[in-house]
Amino acid sequence: MIANGRLTDRVALVTGGGGGIGRATALRLAAEGAHVVVADIDAEGAAETASMIGTHGHAVGADLADVAEVQRVIRFVDENLGQLNVLFCNAGVSGAAGLDVDLAAFDAVVDVNLKGAFFLTSAAMPLLKRAAPKASIIYTSSASGLIGSPSGVLYSMSKGGVQLMMRSVAKMYGPDGVRANAVNPGTIVTRMAQVTADPNRVGVSDEAFRAHAERTAQNTPLRRVGTPEDVADVVLFLASDESSFVTGVGIPVDGGALA
């Protein structure tokens, strides 16, 4: 069912679409009429999201840390749908909390969060230029990428890089009719948030995470934590013509935590 048809006949690529924010956004964009390609290292999760969408859903299993895989995803979009209007660079990992990480752990975060987003943007740009002015890139940065985080130095660094990449892309490709913006989620109820809430990064129980979420909510002006759907609604705005004069902006989706 198309809600208002804001994205009818457009094509969107959602990375990290196998669950959480990515899945909620893929479903939201599809509800507005978009054909949605769902990419995720979890191929089964991507396929499940595409199945939930129906005939307008397409799944690709891919490791977004691998540049060859990134290029394969863009080829899939071009060969099967022939256009790309919305690129949602959402795939991300949290990584270790402090500075005590080896090179492999460092690269694991940077390769997905920063390098993956960079080369995905690069590979998709010819298709986006072709779709201009109906072309929009949205990055999932983070509130931690704006102010830093005591529980995730590496993650904050990578997301801060995403924020500056977004601003540079907006300035460089705005004359070509391609917009670039970012969402900066605060605490959102997802599996990654549950892992991030644990300083040892081994994950916490549902009960412990609920307690963490309740404490976080008490320090948030809107007195709750966010849902993936909260972020999806902002991504939809940035993908649609309603934000046609908005580019180079990182929008906090955090219940006012950064206010």
PDB file of C-alpha atoms in Angstrom:
ATOM      1  CA  MET A   1       0.000   0.000   0.000  1.00  0.00           C
ATOM      2  CA  ILE A   2       1.360   3.402  -0.981  1.00  0.00           C
ATOM      3  CA  ALA A   3       0.868   5.949   1.800  1.00  0.00           C
ATOM      4  CA  ASN A   4       1.202   9.206  -0.125  1.00  0.00           C
ATOM      5  CA  GLY A   5       3.300   8.168  -3.107  1.00  0.00           C
ATOM      6  CA  ARG A   6       6.120  10.578  -2.328  1.00  0.00           C
ATOM      7  CA  LEU A   7       8.677   8.235  -3.894  1.00  0.00           C
ATOM      8  CA  THR A   8       6.614   6.624  -6.646  1.00  0.00           C
ATOM      9  CA  ASP A   9       8.764   5.357  -9.553  1.00  0.00           C
ATOM     10  CA  ARG A  10      11.993   6.066  -7.681  1.00  0.00           C
ATOM     11  CA  VAL A  11      14.668   3.566  -6.704  1.00  0.00           C
ATOM     12  CA  ALA A  12      16.320   3.468  -3.297  1.00  0.00           C
ATOM     13  CA  LEU A  13      19.327   1.512  -2.062  1.00  0.00           C
ATOM     14  CA  VAL A  14      19.407   0.823   1.668  1.00  0.00           C
ATOM     15  CA  THR A  15      22.571  -0.672   3.146  1.00  0.00           C
ATOM     16  CA  GLY A  16      22.423  -2.465   6.454  1.00  0.00           C
ATOM     17  CA  GLY A  17      18.802  -3.163   5.588  1.00  0.00           C
ATOM     18  CA  GLY A  18      18.596  -6.600   7.169  1.00  0.00           C
ATOM     19  CA  GLY A  19      17.249  -5.212  10.449  1.00  0.00           C
ATOM     20  CA  GLY A  20      16.983  -2.237  12.778  1.00  0.00           C
ATOM     21  CA  ILE A  21      17.056   1.239  11.264  1.00  0.00           C
ATOM     22  CA  GLY A  22      17.813  -0.137   7.802  1.00  0.00           C
ATOM     23  CA  ARG A  23      14.805  -2.440   7.744  1.00  0.00           C
ATOM     24  CA  ALA A  24      12.430   0.183   9.139  1.00  0.00           C
ATOM     25  CA  THR A  25      13.637   2.663   6.520  1.00  0.00           C
ATOM     26  CA  ALA A  26      13.407   0.209   3.633  1.00  0.00           C
ATOM     27  CA  LEU A  27       9.795  -0.504   4.584  1.00  0.00           C
ATOM     28  CA  ARG A  28       9.019   3.212   4.977  1.00  0.00           C
ATOM     29  CA  LEU A  29      10.475   4.136   1.582  1.00  0.00           C
ATOM     30  CA  ALA A  30       8.643   1.263  -0.083  1.00  0.00           C
ATOM     31  CA  ALA A  31       5.381   2.379   1.537  1.00  0.00           C
ATOM     32  CA  GLU A  32       5.840   5.662  -0.331  1.00  0.00           C
ATOM     33  CA  GLY A  33       6.147   3.875  -3.669  1.00  0.00           C
ATOM     34  CA  ALA A  34       9.896   3.315  -4.030  1.00  0.00           C
ATOM     35  CA  HIS A  35      11.533   0.224  -5.433  1.00  0.00           C
ATOM     36  CA  VAL A  36      14.002  -0.684  -2.681  1.00  0.00           C
ATOM     37  CA  VAL A  37      17.243  -2.625  -2.981  1.00  0.00           C
ATOM     38  CA  VAL A  38      18.206  -3.990   0.426  1.00  0.00           C
ATOM     39  CA  ALA A  39      21.919  -4.734   0.914  1.00  0.00           C
ATOM     40  CA  ASP A  40      23.369  -6.372   3.995  1.00  0.00           C
ATOM     41  CA  ILE A  41      26.193  -8.707   4.980  1.00  0.00           C
ATOM     42  CA  ASP A  42      23.357 -10.746   6.512  1.00  0.00           C
ATOM     43  CA  ALA A  43      21.942 -12.037   3.238  1.00  0.00           C
ATOM     44  CA  GLU A  44      19.051 -13.796   4.974  1.00  0.00           C
ATOM     45  CA  GLY A  45      18.096 -10.609   6.804  1.00  0.00           C
ATOM     46  CA  ALA A  46      18.210  -8.640   3.553  1.00  0.00           C
ATOM     47  CA  ALA A  47      16.032 -11.244   1.844  1.00  0.00           C
ATOM     48  CA  GLU A  48      13.552 -11.135   4.713  1.00  0.00           C
ATOM     49  CA  THR A  49      13.262  -7.348   4.470  1.00  0.00           C
ATOM     50  CA  ALA A  50      12.787  -7.552   0.696  1.00  0.00           C
ATOM     51  CA  SER A  51      10.117 -10.212   1.204  1.00  0.00           C
ATOM     52  CA  MET A  52       8.302  -7.928   3.651  1.00  0.00           C
ATOM     53  CA  ILE A  53       8.294  -5.212   0.988  1.00  0.00           C
ATOM     54  CA  GLY A  54       6.945  -7.498  -1.720  1.00  0.00           C
ATOM     55  CA  THR A  55       7.325  -7.006  -5.461  1.00  0.00           C
ATOM     56  CA  HIS A  56       9.137  -3.682  -5.007  1.00  0.00           C
ATOM     57  CA  GLY A  57      11.790  -5.271  -2.771  1.00  0.00           C
ATOM     58  CA  HIS A  58      15.135  -6.629  -3.975  1.00  0.00           C
ATOM     59  CA  ALA A  59      17.847  -8.202  -1.820  1.00  0.00           C
ATOM     60  CA  VAL A  60      21.615  -8.328  -2.218  1.00  0.00           C
ATOM     61  CA  GLY A  61      23.950  -9.989   0.244  1.00  0.00           C
ATOM     62  CA  ALA A  62      27.161  -7.965   0.397  1.00  0.00           C
ATOM     63  CA  ASP A  63      29.999  -7.025   2.721  1.00  0.00           C
ATOM     64  CA  LEU A  64      30.088  -3.219   2.508  1.00  0.00           C
ATOM     65  CA  ALA A  65      33.649  -3.197   3.859  1.00  0.00           C
ATOM     66  CA  ASP A  66      34.785  -4.779   0.582  1.00  0.00           C
ATOM     67  CA  VAL A  67      35.095  -2.271  -2.276  1.00  0.00           C
ATOM     68  CA  ALA A  68      34.534  -4.986  -4.899  1.00  0.00           C
ATOM     69  CA  GLU A  69      31.306  -5.948  -3.126  1.00  0.00           C
ATOM     70  CA  VAL A  70      30.220  -2.311  -3.029  1.00  0.00           C
ATOM     71  CA  GLN A  71      30.733  -2.036  -6.774  1.00  0.00           C
ATOM     72  CA  ARG A  72      28.790  -5.288  -7.296  1.00  0.00           C
ATOM     73  CA  VAL A  73      25.816  -3.847  -5.412  1.00  0.00           C
ATOM     74  CA  ILE A  74      25.761  -0.746  -7.611  1.00  0.00           C
ATOM     75  CA  ARG A  75      25.990  -2.916 -10.743  1.00  0.00           C
ATOM     76  CA  PHE A  76      23.011  -4.900  -9.450  1.00  0.00           C
ATOM     77  CA  VAL A  77      20.998  -1.706  -9.056  1.00  0.00           C
ATOM     78  CA  ASP A  78      21.948  -0.453 -12.523  1.00  0.00           C
ATOM     79  CA  GLU A  79      21.394  -3.747 -14.323  1.00  0.00           C
ATOM     80  CA  ASN A  80      18.121  -4.649 -12.606  1.00  0.00           C
ATOM     81  CA  LEU A  81      16.461  -1.275 -12.032  1.00  0.00           C
ATOM     82  CA  GLY A  82      18.332   1.109 -14.312  1.00  0.00           C
ATOM     83  CA  GLN A  83      18.325   4.087 -11.960  1.00  0.00           C
ATOM     84  CA  LEU A  84      19.087   5.229  -8.431  1.00  0.00           C
ATOM     85  CA  ASN A  85      17.365   8.150  -6.732  1.00  0.00           C
ATOM     86  CA  VAL A  86      17.963   7.514  -3.038  1.00  0.00           C
ATOM     87  CA  LEU A  87      21.151   6.164  -1.475  1.00  0.00           C
ATOM     88  CA  PHE A  88      20.837   5.430   2.239  1.00  0.00           C
ATOM     89  CA  CYS A  89      24.342   4.652   3.529  1.00  0.00           C
ATOM     90  CA  ASN A  90      23.285   3.018   6.765  1.00  0.00           C
ATOM     91  CA  ALA A  91      25.506  -0.038   7.282  1.00  0.00           C
ATOM     92  CA  GLY A  92      27.625   0.349  10.393  1.00  0.00           C
ATOM     93  CA  VAL A  93      29.337  -1.412  13.271  1.00  0.00           C
ATOM     94  CA  SER A  94      30.115  -0.235  16.793  1.00  0.00           C
ATOM     95  CA  GLY A  95      33.555  -1.688  17.575  1.00  0.00           C
ATOM     96  CA  ALA A  96      35.565  -1.515  20.772  1.00  0.00           C
ATOM     97  CA  ALA A  97      34.847   1.130  23.397  1.00  0.00           C
ATOM     98  CA  GLY A  98      38.307   2.479  24.235  1.00  0.00           C
ATOM     99  CA  LEU A  99      41.758   2.901  22.714  1.00  0.00           C
ATOM    100  CA  ASP A 100      42.971  -0.606  23.461  1.00  0.00           C
ATOM    101  CA  VAL A 101      42.328  -2.088  20.003  1.00  0.00           C
ATOM    102  CA  ASP A 102      44.557  -3.857  17.518  1.00  0.00           C
ATOM    103  CA  LEU A 103      44.828  -2.903  13.863  1.00  0.00           C
ATOM    104  CA  ALA A 104      42.328  -5.540  12.742  1.00  0.00           C
ATOM    105  CA  ALA A 105      39.693  -4.242  15.170  1.00  0.00           C
ATOM    106  CA  PHE A 106      40.405  -0.665  14.088  1.00  0.00           C
ATOM    107  CA  ASP A 107      40.079  -1.548  10.404  1.00  0.00           C
ATOM    108  CA  ALA A 108      36.855  -3.484  11.012  1.00  0.00           C
ATOM    109  CA  VAL A 109      35.099  -0.305  12.130  1.00  0.00           C
ATOM    110  CA  VAL A 110      36.680   2.135   9.696  1.00  0.00           C
ATOM    111  CA  ASP A 111      36.230  -0.212   6.717  1.00  0.00           C
ATOM    112  CA  VAL A 112      32.454  -0.388   7.202  1.00  0.00           C
ATOM    113  CA  ASN A 113      31.548   2.973   8.694  1.00  0.00           C
ATOM    114  CA  LEU A 114      33.847   5.240   6.722  1.00  0.00           C
ATOM    115  CA  LYS A 115      35.545   3.488   3.819  1.00  0.00           C
ATOM    116  CA  GLY A 116      32.382   1.621   2.894  1.00  0.00           C
ATOM    117  CA  ALA A 117      30.310   4.804   2.848  1.00  0.00           C
ATOM    118  CA  PHE A 118      32.979   6.628   0.827  1.00  0.00           C
ATOM    119  CA  PHE A 119      33.287   4.010  -1.912  1.00  0.00           C
ATOM    120  CA  LEU A 120      29.547   3.390  -2.010  1.00  0.00           C
ATOM    121  CA  THR A 121      29.038   7.092  -2.657  1.00  0.00           C
ATOM    122  CA  SER A 122      31.754   7.040  -5.305  1.00  0.00           C
ATOM    123  CA  ALA A 123      30.325   4.019  -7.115  1.00  0.00           C
ATOM    124  CA  ALA A 124      26.751   5.324  -6.967  1.00  0.00           C
ATOM    125  CA  MET A 125      27.466   8.893  -8.054  1.00  0.00           C
ATOM    126  CA  PRO A 126      27.101   8.350 -11.832  1.00  0.00           C
ATOM    127  CA  LEU A 127      23.626   6.876 -11.285  1.00  0.00           C
ATOM    128  CA  LEU A 128      22.685   9.637  -8.854  1.00  0.00           C
ATOM    129  CA  LYS A 129      23.805  12.346 -11.260  1.00  0.00           C
ATOM    130  CA  ARG A 130      21.653  10.725 -13.926  1.00  0.00           C
ATOM    131  CA  ALA A 131      18.640  10.893 -11.570  1.00  0.00           C
ATOM    132  CA  ALA A 132      19.199  14.548 -10.569  1.00  0.00           C
ATOM    133  CA  PRO A 133      17.473  16.611  -9.346  1.00  0.00           C
ATOM    134  CA  LYS A 134      15.541  13.653  -7.881  1.00  0.00           C
ATOM    135  CA  ALA A 135      18.725  12.376  -6.234  1.00  0.00           C
ATOM    136  CA  SER A 136      19.401  12.219  -2.522  1.00  0.00           C
ATOM    137  CA  ILE A 137      22.115  10.643  -0.377  1.00  0.00           C
ATOM    138  CA  ILE A 138      21.433  10.084   3.308  1.00  0.00           C
ATOM    139  CA  TYR A 139      24.135   8.865   5.687  1.00  0.00           C
ATOM    140  CA  THR A 140      23.591   7.340   9.082  1.00  0.00           C
ATOM    141  CA  SER A 141      26.045   9.226  11.250  1.00  0.00           C
ATOM    142  CA  SER A 142      25.396   9.419  14.998  1.00  0.00           C
ATOM    143  CA  ALA A 143      24.903  11.817  17.850  1.00  0.00           C
ATOM    144  CA  SER A 144      28.282  10.436  18.923  1.00  0.00           C
ATOM    145  CA  GLY A 145      29.739  11.724  15.676  1.00  0.00           C
ATOM    146  CA  LEU A 146      28.748  15.253  16.644  1.00  0.00           C
ATOM    147  CA  ILE A 147      29.882  15.461  20.271  1.00  0.00           C
ATOM    148  CA  GLY A 148      32.025  12.393  20.882  1.00  0.00           C
ATOM    149  CA  SER A 149      31.254   9.534  23.242  1.00  0.00           C
ATOM    150  CA  PRO A 150      32.903   8.218  26.399  1.00  0.00           C
ATOM    151  CA  SER A 151      31.822   4.710  25.427  1.00  0.00           C
ATOM    152  CA  GLY A 152      33.011   4.570  21.834  1.00  0.00           C
ATOM    153  CA  VAL A 153      36.105   6.492  20.723  1.00  0.00           C
ATOM    154  CA  LEU A 154      36.580   4.599  17.471  1.00  0.00           C
ATOM    155  CA  TYR A 155      32.893   4.617  16.612  1.00  0.00           C
ATOM    156  CA  SER A 156      32.628   8.358  17.269  1.00  0.00           C
ATOM    157  CA  MET A 157      35.701   9.035  15.174  1.00  0.00           C
ATOM    158  CA  SER A 158      34.316   7.077  12.226  1.00  0.00           C
ATOM    159  CA  LYS A 159      30.909   8.723  12.443  1.00  0.00           C
ATOM    160  CA  GLY A 160      32.481  12.170  12.736  1.00  0.00           C
ATOM    161  CA  GLY A 161      34.259  11.356   9.492  1.00  0.00           C
ATOM    162  CA  VAL A 162      30.941  10.445   7.898  1.00  0.00           C
ATOM    163  CA  GLN A 163      29.537  13.802   8.987  1.00  0.00           C
ATOM    164  CA  LEU A 164      32.350  15.733   7.278  1.00  0.00           C
ATOM    165  CA  MET A 165      32.212  13.520   4.191  1.00  0.00           C
ATOM    166  CA  MET A 166      28.499  14.311   3.891  1.00  0.00           C
ATOM    167  CA  ARG A 167      29.137  18.048   4.042  1.00  0.00           C
ATOM    168  CA  SER A 168      31.879  17.812   1.425  1.00  0.00           C
ATOM    169  CA  VAL A 169      29.749  15.687  -0.907  1.00  0.00           C
ATOM    170  CA  ALA A 170      26.902  18.194  -0.545  1.00  0.00           C
ATOM    171  CA  LYS A 171      29.171  21.049  -1.606  1.00  0.00           C
ATOM    172  CA  MET A 172      30.897  19.167  -4.408  1.00  0.00           C
ATOM    173  CA  TYR A 173      27.848  17.575  -6.030  1.00  0.00           C
ATOM    174  CA  GLY A 174      25.149  20.129  -5.257  1.00  0.00           C
ATOM    175  CA  PRO A 175      25.772  21.831  -8.625  1.00  0.00           C
ATOM    176  CA  ASP A 176      24.999  18.462 -10.257  1.00  0.00           C
ATOM    177  CA  GLY A 177      21.630  18.314  -8.505  1.00  0.00           C
ATOM    178  CA  VAL A 178      22.610  15.661  -5.958  1.00  0.00           C
ATOM    179  CA  ARG A 179      21.759  16.380  -2.321  1.00  0.00           C
ATOM    180  CA  ALA A 180      23.585  14.861   0.679  1.00  0.00           C
ATOM    181  CA  ASN A 181      22.431  14.875   4.293  1.00  0.00           C
ATOM    182  CA  ALA A 182      22.767  12.751   7.413  1.00  0.00           C
ATOM    183  CA  VAL A 183      20.689  11.472  10.286  1.00  0.00           C
ATOM    184  CA  ASN A 184      22.361  11.463  13.685  1.00  0.00           C
ATOM    185  CA  PRO A 185      20.506   8.986  15.897  1.00  0.00           C
ATOM    186  CA  GLY A 186      20.770   9.080  19.656  1.00  0.00           C
ATOM    187  CA  THR A 187      19.832   5.961  21.611  1.00  0.00           C
ATOM    188  CA  ILE A 188      17.643   3.864  19.322  1.00  0.00           C
ATOM    189  CA  VAL A 189      16.272   0.484  20.334  1.00  0.00           C
ATOM    190  CA  THR A 190      18.230  -1.841  18.044  1.00  0.00           C
ATOM    191  CA  ARG A 191      20.438  -4.870  18.543  1.00  0.00           C
ATOM    192  CA  MET A 192      23.568  -2.768  17.914  1.00  0.00           C
ATOM    193  CA  ALA A 193      22.461  -0.337  20.615  1.00  0.00           C
ATOM    194  CA  GLN A 194      22.138  -3.259  22.989  1.00  0.00           C
ATOM    195  CA  VAL A 195      25.729  -4.294  22.285  1.00  0.00           C
ATOM    196  CA  THR A 196      27.012  -0.711  22.488  1.00  0.00           C
ATOM    197  CA  ALA A 197      25.425  -0.270  25.902  1.00  0.00           C
ATOM    198  CA  ASP A 198      27.902  -2.825  27.260  1.00  0.00           C
ATOM    199  CA  PRO A 199      31.453  -1.436  27.676  1.00  0.00           C
ATOM    200  CA  ASN A 200      32.850  -4.938  27.078  1.00  0.00           C
ATOM    201  CA  ARG A 201      30.972  -5.190  23.770  1.00  0.00           C
ATOM    202  CA  VAL A 202      29.720  -8.704  24.403  1.00  0.00           C
ATOM    203  CA  GLY A 203      26.081  -7.679  24.535  1.00  0.00           C
ATOM    204  CA  VAL A 204      23.777  -7.195  27.483  1.00  0.00           C
ATOM    205  CA  SER A 205      20.588  -8.950  28.454  1.00  0.00           C
ATOM    206  CA  ASP A 206      17.242  -7.543  27.393  1.00  0.00           C
ATOM    207  CA  GLU A 207      16.512  -6.723  31.022  1.00  0.00           C
ATOM    208  CA  ALA A 208      19.810  -4.875  31.486  1.00  0.00           C
ATOM    209  CA  PHE A 209      19.293  -2.971  28.247  1.00  0.00           C
ATOM    210  CA  ARG A 210      15.792  -1.939  29.302  1.00  0.00           C
ATOM    211  CA  ALA A 211      17.289  -0.527  32.495  1.00  0.00           C
ATOM    212  CA  HIS A 212      19.924   1.311  30.440  1.00  0.00           C
ATOM    213  CA  ALA A 213      17.210   2.662  28.110  1.00  0.00           C
ATOM    214  CA  GLU A 214      15.139   3.873  31.062  1.00  0.00           C
ATOM    215  CA  ARG A 215      18.127   5.732  32.511  1.00  0.00           C
ATOM    216  CA  THR A 216      18.853   7.266  29.119  1.00  0.00           C
ATOM    217  CA  ALA A 217      15.230   8.332  28.720  1.00  0.00           C
ATOM    218  CA  GLN A 218      15.328  10.236  31.994  1.00  0.00           C
ATOM    219  CA  ASN A 219      18.165  12.362  30.593  1.00  0.00           C
ATOM    220  CA  THR A 220      16.326  13.018  27.316  1.00  0.00           C
ATOM    221  CA  PRO A 221      13.924  15.963  27.002  1.00  0.00           C
ATOM    222  CA  LEU A 222      11.243  13.808  25.348  1.00  0.00           C
ATOM    223  CA  ARG A 223      11.671  11.215  28.128  1.00  0.00           C
ATOM    224  CA  ARG A 224      12.012   8.198  25.877  1.00  0.00           C
ATOM    225  CA  VAL A 225      14.539   6.461  23.670  1.00  0.00           C
ATOM    226  CA  GLY A 226      14.041   6.265  19.933  1.00  0.00           C
ATOM    227  CA  THR A 227      12.747   3.589  17.621  1.00  0.00           C
ATOM    228  CA  PRO A 228      14.001   2.648  14.153  1.00  0.00           C
ATOM    229  CA  GLU A 229      10.779   4.113  12.786  1.00  0.00           C
ATOM    230  CA  ASP A 230      11.667   7.508  14.283  1.00  0.00           C
ATOM    231  CA  VAL A 231      14.810   7.541  12.157  1.00  0.00           C
ATOM    232  CA  ALA A 232      13.038   6.128   9.093  1.00  0.00           C
ATOM    233  CA  ASP A 233      10.596   9.034   9.056  1.00  0.00           C
ATOM    234  CA  VAL A 234      13.455  11.552   8.955  1.00  0.00           C
ATOM    235  CA  VAL A 235      15.204   9.606   6.191  1.00  0.00           C
ATOM    236  CA  LEU A 236      11.976   9.677   4.190  1.00  0.00           C
ATOM    237  CA  PHE A 237      11.827  13.448   4.544  1.00  0.00           C
ATOM    238  CA  LEU A 238      15.417  13.780   3.330  1.00  0.00           C
ATOM    239  CA  ALA A 239      14.744  11.393   0.429  1.00  0.00           C
ATOM    240  CA  SER A 240      11.611  13.176  -0.759  1.00  0.00           C
ATOM    241  CA  ASP A 241      10.940  16.416  -2.596  1.00  0.00           C
ATOM    242  CA  GLU A 242       9.810  17.925   0.705  1.00  0.00           C
ATOM    243  CA  SER A 243      13.504  18.520   1.463  1.00  0.00           C
ATOM    244  CA  SER A 244      14.448  19.674  -2.036  1.00  0.00           C
ATOM    245  CA  PHE A 245      16.270  22.761  -0.677  1.00  0.00           C
ATOM    246  CA  VAL A 246      18.004  20.890   2.155  1.00  0.00           C
ATOM    247  CA  THR A 247      21.564  19.659   1.723  1.00  0.00           C
ATOM    248  CA  GLY A 248      24.720  19.456   3.821  1.00  0.00           C
ATOM    249  CA  VAL A 249      22.742  19.004   7.049  1.00  0.00           C
ATOM    250  CA  GLY A 250      23.070  16.457   9.860  1.00  0.00           C
ATOM    251  CA  ILE A 251      19.762  16.088  11.673  1.00  0.00           C
ATOM    252  CA  PRO A 252      19.853  14.768  15.249  1.00  0.00           C
ATOM    253  CA  VAL A 253      17.185  12.145  15.902  1.00  0.00           C
ATOM    254  CA  ASP A 254      17.715  11.974  19.632  1.00  0.00           C
ATOM    255  CA  GLY A 255      14.685  13.257  21.485  1.00  0.00           C
ATOM    256  CA  GLY A 256      16.456  16.504  22.243  1.00  0.00           C
ATOM    257  CA  ALA A 257      19.506  14.975  23.961  1.00  0.00           C
ATOM    258  CA  LEU A 258      21.870  17.329  22.118  1.00  0.00           C
ATOM    259  CA  ALA A 259      19.708  20.400  22.656  1.00  0.00           C
TER     260      ALA A 259
END
